[in-house]
PDB file of C-alpha atoms and ligand atoms in Angstrom:
ATOM      1  CA  UNK A   1     155.637  38.598 152.856  1.00  0.00           C
ATOM      2  CA  UNK A   2     153.303  39.491 155.671  1.00  0.00           C
ATOM      3  CA  UNK A   3     155.343  42.038 157.081  1.00  0.00           C
ATOM      4  CA  UNK A   4     153.522  43.079 160.343  1.00  0.00           C
ATOM      5  CA  UNK A   5     154.096  39.076 161.279  1.00  0.00           C
ATOM      6  CA  UNK A   6     157.828  39.458 160.390  1.00  0.00           C
ATOM      7  CA  UNK A   7     157.910  42.387 162.591  1.00  0.00           C
ATOM      8  CA  UNK A   8     155.757  40.509 165.483  1.00  0.00           C
ATOM      9  CA  UNK A   9     157.544  37.471 165.434  1.00  0.00           C
ATOM     10  CA  UNK A  10     161.212  39.448 165.678  1.00  0.00           C
ATOM     11  CA  UNK A  11     160.188  41.099 168.508  1.00  0.00           C
ATOM     12  CA  UNK A  12     159.842  44.644 166.602  1.00  0.00           C
ATOM     13  CA  UNK A  13     156.173  45.738 167.113  1.00  0.00           C
ATOM     14  CA  UNK A  14     155.214  45.675 170.767  1.00  0.00           C
ATOM     15  CA  UNK A  15     152.049  45.963 172.221  1.00  0.00           C
ATOM     16  CA  UNK A  16     151.505  47.437 175.595  1.00  0.00           C
ATOM     17  CA  UNK A  17     151.625  50.990 176.615  1.00  0.00           C
ATOM     18  CA  UNK A  18     154.183  53.105 175.215  1.00  0.00           C
ATOM     19  CA  UNK A  19     155.622  56.784 175.424  1.00  0.00           C
ATOM     20  CA  UNK A  20     156.218  57.679 171.789  1.00  0.00           C
ATOM     21  CA  UNK A  21     158.931  59.957 170.958  1.00  0.00           C
ATOM     22  CA  UNK A  22     156.397  62.695 170.375  1.00  0.00           C
ATOM     23  CA  UNK A  23     155.593  62.203 174.503  1.00  0.00           C
ATOM     24  CA  UNK A  24     152.158  60.620 173.020  1.00  0.00           C
ATOM     25  CA  UNK A  25     151.318  57.315 173.911  1.00  0.00           C
ATOM     26  CA  UNK A  26     150.171  54.217 172.323  1.00  0.00           C
ATOM     27  CA  UNK A  27     149.280  50.833 172.640  1.00  0.00           C
ATOM     28  CA  UNK A  28     152.119  49.862 169.937  1.00  0.00           C
ATOM     29  CA  UNK A  29     155.628  50.907 169.262  1.00  0.00           C
ATOM     30  CA  UNK A  30     158.091  49.795 166.498  1.00  0.00           C
ATOM     31  CA  UNK A  31     161.463  48.843 167.896  1.00  0.00           C
ATOM     32  CA  UNK A  32     162.980  48.778 164.253  1.00  0.00           C
ATOM     33  CA  UNK A  33     166.453  47.645 165.332  1.00  0.00           C
ATOM     34  CA  UNK A  34     164.879  44.217 166.192  1.00  0.00           C
ATOM     35  CA  UNK A  35     163.326  43.614 162.926  1.00  0.00           C
ATOM     36  CA  UNK A  36     167.057  43.707 161.628  1.00  0.00           C
ATOM     37  CA  UNK A  37     168.982  41.516 164.254  1.00  0.00           C
ATOM     38  CA  UNK A  38     169.024  38.595 161.942  1.00  0.00           C
ATOM     39  CA  UNK A  39     170.884  39.158 159.050  1.00  0.00           C
ATOM     40  CA  UNK A  40     168.928  36.592 157.357  1.00  0.00           C
ATOM     41  CA  UNK A  41     165.366  38.391 158.171  1.00  0.00           C
ATOM     42  CA  UNK A  42     167.245  42.132 156.829  1.00  0.00           C
ATOM     43  CA  UNK A  43     168.566  40.458 153.439  1.00  0.00           C
ATOM     44  CA  UNK A  44     165.126  39.461 152.406  1.00  0.00           C
ATOM     45  CA  UNK A  45     163.373  42.583 153.812  1.00  0.00           C
ATOM     46  CA  UNK A  46     166.002  44.483 151.979  1.00  0.00           C
ATOM     47  CA  UNK A  47     165.435  42.152 149.213  1.00  0.00           C
ATOM     48  CA  UNK A  48     161.799  43.006 148.648  1.00  0.00           C
ATOM     49  CA  UNK A  49     162.340  46.675 149.122  1.00  0.00           C
ATOM     50  CA  UNK A  50     164.418  46.544 146.431  1.00  0.00           C
ATOM     51  CA  UNK A  51     162.441  44.767 143.974  1.00  0.00           C
ATOM     52  CA  UNK A  52     159.927  47.778 144.579  1.00  0.00           C
ATOM     53  CA  UNK A  53     162.365  50.599 143.489  1.00  0.00           C
ATOM     54  CA  UNK A  54     163.341  48.017 140.106  1.00  0.00           C
ATOM     55  CA  UNK A  55     160.170  47.760 139.328  1.00  0.00           C
ATOM     56  CA  UNK A  56     159.444  51.460 139.423  1.00  0.00           C
ATOM     57  CA  UNK A  57     162.259  52.287 136.664  1.00  0.00           C
ATOM     58  CA  UNK A  58     163.879  54.855 139.025  1.00  0.00           C
ATOM     59  CA  UNK A  59     167.694  54.727 138.407  1.00  0.00           C
ATOM     60  CA  UNK A  60     169.809  54.344 141.668  1.00  0.00           C
ATOM     61  CA  UNK A  61     173.169  54.969 141.805  1.00  0.00           C
ATOM     62  CA  UNK A  62     173.933  55.252 145.890  1.00  0.00           C
ATOM     63  CA  UNK A  63     172.109  54.686 149.225  1.00  0.00           C
ATOM     64  CA  UNK A  64     172.507  56.885 151.581  1.00  0.00           C
ATOM     65  CA  UNK A  65     171.050  56.328 155.105  1.00  0.00           C
ATOM     66  CA  UNK A  66     171.047  58.689 158.373  1.00  0.00           C
ATOM     67  CA  UNK A  67     172.911  57.109 160.828  1.00  0.00           C
ATOM     68  CA  UNK A  68     172.610  55.337 163.300  1.00  0.00           C
ATOM     69  CA  UNK A  69     169.150  54.171 162.686  1.00  0.00           C
ATOM     70  CA  UNK A  70     169.094  53.873 158.693  1.00  0.00           C
ATOM     71  CA  UNK A  71     172.793  52.456 158.618  1.00  0.00           C
ATOM     72  CA  UNK A  72     171.924  48.549 158.323  1.00  0.00           C
ATOM     73  CA  UNK A  73     168.701  48.938 156.127  1.00  0.00           C
ATOM     74  CA  UNK A  74     170.530  51.427 153.984  1.00  0.00           C
ATOM     75  CA  UNK A  75     173.396  48.853 153.614  1.00  0.00           C
ATOM     76  CA  UNK A  76     171.333  45.701 153.341  1.00  0.00           C
ATOM     77  CA  UNK A  77     169.117  47.905 150.285  1.00  0.00           C
ATOM     78  CA  UNK A  78     172.169  48.751 148.814  1.00  0.00           C
ATOM     79  CA  UNK A  79     173.499  45.137 148.176  1.00  0.00           C
ATOM     80  CA  UNK A  80     170.216  43.964 147.203  1.00  0.00           C
ATOM     81  CA  UNK A  81     170.291  46.633 144.484  1.00  0.00           C
ATOM     82  CA  UNK A  82     173.708  46.176 143.690  1.00  0.00           C
ATOM     83  CA  UNK A  83     174.784  50.090 143.871  1.00  0.00           C
ATOM     84  CA  UNK A  84     177.286  52.391 146.514  1.00  0.00           C
ATOM     85  CA  UNK A  85     176.149  52.558 150.244  1.00  0.00           C
ATOM     86  CA  UNK A  86     176.912  55.645 152.441  1.00  0.00           C
ATOM     87  CA  UNK A  87     175.636  57.275 155.445  1.00  0.00           C
ATOM     88  CA  UNK A  88     175.536  61.052 156.967  1.00  0.00           C
ATOM     89  CA  UNK A  89     175.500  61.488 160.908  1.00  0.00           C
ATOM     90  CA  UNK A  90     174.898  64.133 163.012  1.00  0.00           C
ATOM     91  CA  UNK A  91     178.143  65.996 164.456  1.00  0.00           C
ATOM     92  CA  UNK A  92     177.358  68.626 167.069  1.00  0.00           C
ATOM     93  CA  UNK A  93     173.612  68.441 166.080  1.00  0.00           C
ATOM     94  CA  UNK A  94     173.846  69.333 162.386  1.00  0.00           C
ATOM     95  CA  UNK A  95     174.073  66.492 159.598  1.00  0.00           C
ATOM     96  CA  UNK A  96     177.146  65.698 157.937  1.00  0.00           C
ATOM     97  CA  UNK A  97     178.887  63.585 155.040  1.00  0.00           C
ATOM     98  CA  UNK A  98     182.325  61.953 156.853  1.00  0.00           C
ATOM     99  CA  UNK A  99     184.861  59.313 156.315  1.00  0.00           C
ATOM    100  CA  UNK A 100     185.757  60.203 153.488  1.00  0.00           C
ATOM    101  CA  UNK A 101     182.227  59.414 151.387  1.00  0.00           C
ATOM    102  CA  UNK A 102     181.961  61.694 148.529  1.00  0.00           C
ATOM    103  CA  UNK A 103     179.160  62.079 145.982  1.00  0.00           C
ATOM    104  CA  UNK A 104     179.303  63.239 142.636  1.00  0.00           C
ATOM    105  CA  UNK A 105     177.402  66.098 140.701  1.00  0.00           C
ATOM    106  CA  UNK A 106     174.331  64.516 139.616  1.00  0.00           C
ATOM    107  CA  UNK A 107     174.543  61.019 141.048  1.00  0.00           C
ATOM    108  CA  UNK A 108     171.727  59.749 141.846  1.00  0.00           C
ATOM    109  CA  UNK A 109     170.870  59.201 145.416  1.00  0.00           C
ATOM    110  CA  UNK A 110     168.314  57.534 147.544  1.00  0.00           C
ATOM    111  CA  UNK A 111     167.880  58.179 151.060  1.00  0.00           C
ATOM    112  CA  UNK A 112     166.954  54.961 153.012  1.00  0.00           C
ATOM    113  CA  UNK A 113     165.641  54.583 156.685  1.00  0.00           C
ATOM    114  CA  UNK A 114     164.942  51.905 158.858  1.00  0.00           C
ATOM    115  CA  UNK A 115     161.654  53.545 159.593  1.00  0.00           C
ATOM    116  CA  UNK A 116     159.794  56.500 158.221  1.00  0.00           C
ATOM    117  CA  UNK A 117     157.864  58.702 160.812  1.00  0.00           C
ATOM    118  CA  UNK A 118     157.451  62.298 159.575  1.00  0.00           C
ATOM    119  CA  UNK A 119     160.416  62.126 157.340  1.00  0.00           C
ATOM    120  CA  UNK A 120     162.471  64.707 159.291  1.00  0.00           C
ATOM    121  CA  UNK A 121     165.742  63.185 159.343  1.00  0.00           C
ATOM    122  CA  UNK A 122     165.667  61.292 155.802  1.00  0.00           C
ATOM    123  CA  UNK A 123     165.010  65.476 154.942  1.00  0.00           C
ATOM    124  CA  UNK A 124     168.163  66.380 156.864  1.00  0.00           C
ATOM    125  CA  UNK A 125     170.271  63.880 154.541  1.00  0.00           C
ATOM    126  CA  UNK A 126     168.482  64.413 151.783  1.00  0.00           C
ATOM    127  CA  UNK A 127     169.579  68.657 152.553  1.00  0.00           C
ATOM    128  CA  UNK A 128     173.331  67.822 152.795  1.00  0.00           C
ATOM    129  CA  UNK A 129     173.387  65.424 149.765  1.00  0.00           C
ATOM    130  CA  UNK A 130     171.723  67.951 147.330  1.00  0.00           C
ATOM    131  CA  UNK A 131     174.023  70.647 148.935  1.00  0.00           C
ATOM    132  CA  UNK A 132     176.961  68.683 147.596  1.00  0.00           C
ATOM    133  CA  UNK A 133     175.758  68.445 144.524  1.00  0.00           C
ATOM    134  CA  UNK A 134     173.901  65.186 143.800  1.00  0.00           C
ATOM    135  CA  UNK A 135     170.238  64.480 143.128  1.00  0.00           C
ATOM    136  CA  UNK A 136     167.898  62.893 145.834  1.00  0.00           C
ATOM    137  CA  UNK A 137     165.504  60.989 143.683  1.00  0.00           C
ATOM    138  CA  UNK A 138     163.396  59.102 145.993  1.00  0.00           C
ATOM    139  CA  UNK A 139     163.066  57.924 149.683  1.00  0.00           C
ATOM    140  CA  UNK A 140     162.579  54.401 151.061  1.00  0.00           C
ATOM    141  CA  UNK A 141     162.175  52.804 154.311  1.00  0.00           C
ATOM    142  CA  UNK A 142     161.136  49.187 155.384  1.00  0.00           C
ATOM    143  CA  UNK A 143     158.299  50.312 157.693  1.00  0.00           C
ATOM    144  CA  UNK A 144     156.592  54.095 157.250  1.00  0.00           C
ATOM    145  CA  UNK A 145     154.282  54.882 160.108  1.00  0.00           C
ATOM    146  CA  UNK A 146     151.467  56.309 157.991  1.00  0.00           C
ATOM    147  CA  UNK A 147     152.176  59.845 158.260  1.00  0.00           C
ATOM    148  CA  UNK A 148     153.869  60.466 154.640  1.00  0.00           C
ATOM    149  CA  UNK A 149     152.261  58.544 151.866  1.00  0.00           C
ATOM    150  CA  UNK A 150     154.515  55.526 150.034  1.00  0.00           C
ATOM    151  CA  UNK A 151     154.113  54.120 146.483  1.00  0.00           C
ATOM    152  CA  UNK A 152     151.135  51.885 146.186  1.00  0.00           C
ATOM    153  CA  UNK A 153     149.247  52.763 149.673  1.00  0.00           C
ATOM    154  CA  UNK A 154     145.481  54.473 149.571  1.00  0.00           C
ATOM    155  CA  UNK A 155     146.760  56.616 152.766  1.00  0.00           C
ATOM    156  CA  UNK A 156     147.628  60.205 152.078  1.00  0.00           C
ATOM    157  CA  UNK A 157     149.946  62.213 153.489  1.00  0.00           C
ATOM    158  CA  UNK A 158     149.146  63.892 156.996  1.00  0.00           C
ATOM    159  CA  UNK A 159     150.022  67.524 157.713  1.00  0.00           C
ATOM    160  CA  UNK A 160     153.335  66.442 159.537  1.00  0.00           C
ATOM    161  CA  UNK A 161     155.071  64.802 156.661  1.00  0.00           C
ATOM    162  CA  UNK A 162     158.282  66.377 156.164  1.00  0.00           C
ATOM    163  CA  UNK A 163     159.092  64.191 152.518  1.00  0.00           C
ATOM    164  CA  UNK A 164     158.520  65.861 149.323  1.00  0.00           C
ATOM    165  CA  UNK A 165     155.257  64.852 147.465  1.00  0.00           C
ATOM    166  CA  UNK A 166     157.502  65.138 143.934  1.00  0.00           C
ATOM    167  CA  UNK A 167     159.811  62.186 145.282  1.00  0.00           C
ATOM    168  CA  UNK A 168     158.478  58.414 145.639  1.00  0.00           C
ATOM    169  CA  UNK A 169     159.027  57.104 148.796  1.00  0.00           C
ATOM    170  CA  UNK A 170     159.137  52.890 148.761  1.00  0.00           C
ATOM    171  CA  UNK A 171     158.337  51.054 152.189  1.00  0.00           C
ATOM    172  CA  UNK A 172     157.200  47.680 152.897  1.00  0.00           C
ATOM    173  CA  UNK A 173     154.261  48.594 154.846  1.00  0.00           C
ATOM    174  CA  UNK A 174     152.461  51.081 156.756  1.00  0.00           C
ATOM    175  CA  UNK A 175     151.826  50.957 160.627  1.00  0.00           C
ATOM    176  CA  UNK A 176     149.151  53.344 161.586  1.00  0.00           C
ATOM    177  CA  UNK A 177     148.998  53.401 165.655  1.00  0.00           C
ATOM    178  CA  UNK A 178     146.200  55.306 167.608  1.00  0.00           C
ATOM    179  CA  UNK A 179     147.916  57.249 169.546  1.00  0.00           C
ATOM    180  CA  UNK A 180     146.790  59.518 172.572  1.00  0.00           C
ATOM    181  CA  UNK A 181     147.601  62.894 174.036  1.00  0.00           C
ATOM    182  CA  UNK A 182     148.788  61.677 177.936  1.00  0.00           C
ATOM    183  CA  UNK A 183     145.762  63.180 179.535  1.00  0.00           C
ATOM    184  CA  UNK A 184     143.050  61.511 177.391  1.00  0.00           C
ATOM    185  CA  UNK A 185     145.275  57.973 177.365  1.00  0.00           C
ATOM    186  CA  UNK A 186     142.679  55.540 177.769  1.00  0.00           C
ATOM    187  CA  UNK A 187     145.313  52.916 179.124  1.00  0.00           C
ATOM    188  CA  UNK A 188     146.543  55.729 181.751  1.00  0.00           C
ATOM    189  CA  UNK A 189     142.351  55.896 183.082  1.00  0.00           C
ATOM    190  CA  UNK A 190     142.740  52.164 183.608  1.00  0.00           C
ATOM    191  CA  UNK A 191     145.768  53.240 185.718  1.00  0.00           C
ATOM    192  CA  UNK A 192     148.418  51.492 183.503  1.00  0.00           C
ATOM    193  CA  UNK A 193     152.121  53.251 183.244  1.00  0.00           C
ATOM    194  CA  UNK A 194     152.919  53.601 180.033  1.00  0.00           C
ATOM    195  CA  UNK A 195     157.020  52.789 179.535  1.00  0.00           C
ATOM    196  CA  UNK A 196     159.880  54.309 177.242  1.00  0.00           C
ATOM    197  CA  UNK A 197     160.759  51.015 175.136  1.00  0.00           C
ATOM    198  CA  UNK A 198     164.185  52.352 174.441  1.00  0.00           C
ATOM    199  CA  UNK A 199     164.884  53.461 178.045  1.00  0.00           C
ATOM    200  CA  UNK A 200     164.160  49.748 179.326  1.00  0.00           C
ATOM    201  CA  UNK A 201     166.535  47.883 176.905  1.00  0.00           C
ATOM    202  CA  UNK A 202     163.789  46.160 175.315  1.00  0.00           C
TER     203      UNK A 202
HETATM  204 ZN1  LIG B   1     149.082  56.201 178.576  1.00  0.00          ZN
END
């Protein structure tokens, strides 16, 4: 399964000149929702991720996703693993478990995102699940931006990774892009204008 090809073919891996959410510039951008637009594709990606998790031998009772980005990936992964699917969401800036969702004491929870950058949202989700008495045993994402170390990858975690080193991160591929400070961006120097993909509806 060539994950990069799948992201390209679905319009989820863009090439051009982009402003990332960090404010830095890049030739590439991951528009993660696009890879989940086709339910069959979403299902096959989740099955591949579930296979990695199952072969690790780690027992999972529940998949929990931080809304909104992680919800579809989390739901498909839970279906592929045959476990329960819940999500946490932000209310007035703080992540909460709402809508009647509950976790049991010592329930084994995997936190799932569509994409892991530094893992900030995943950690907020993990903190609230553990405050409620359950155990977060692993993290997962379809794509990893390469700041955190995923199982099976030779790339080491970078200083800005927020995920704990003692819990595994399962992801299908690393997408490490060259990023530039706006003032040092070679594309800007060529006179090209950077765009924010999310804000342009593409
Ligand atoms: Zn630029």
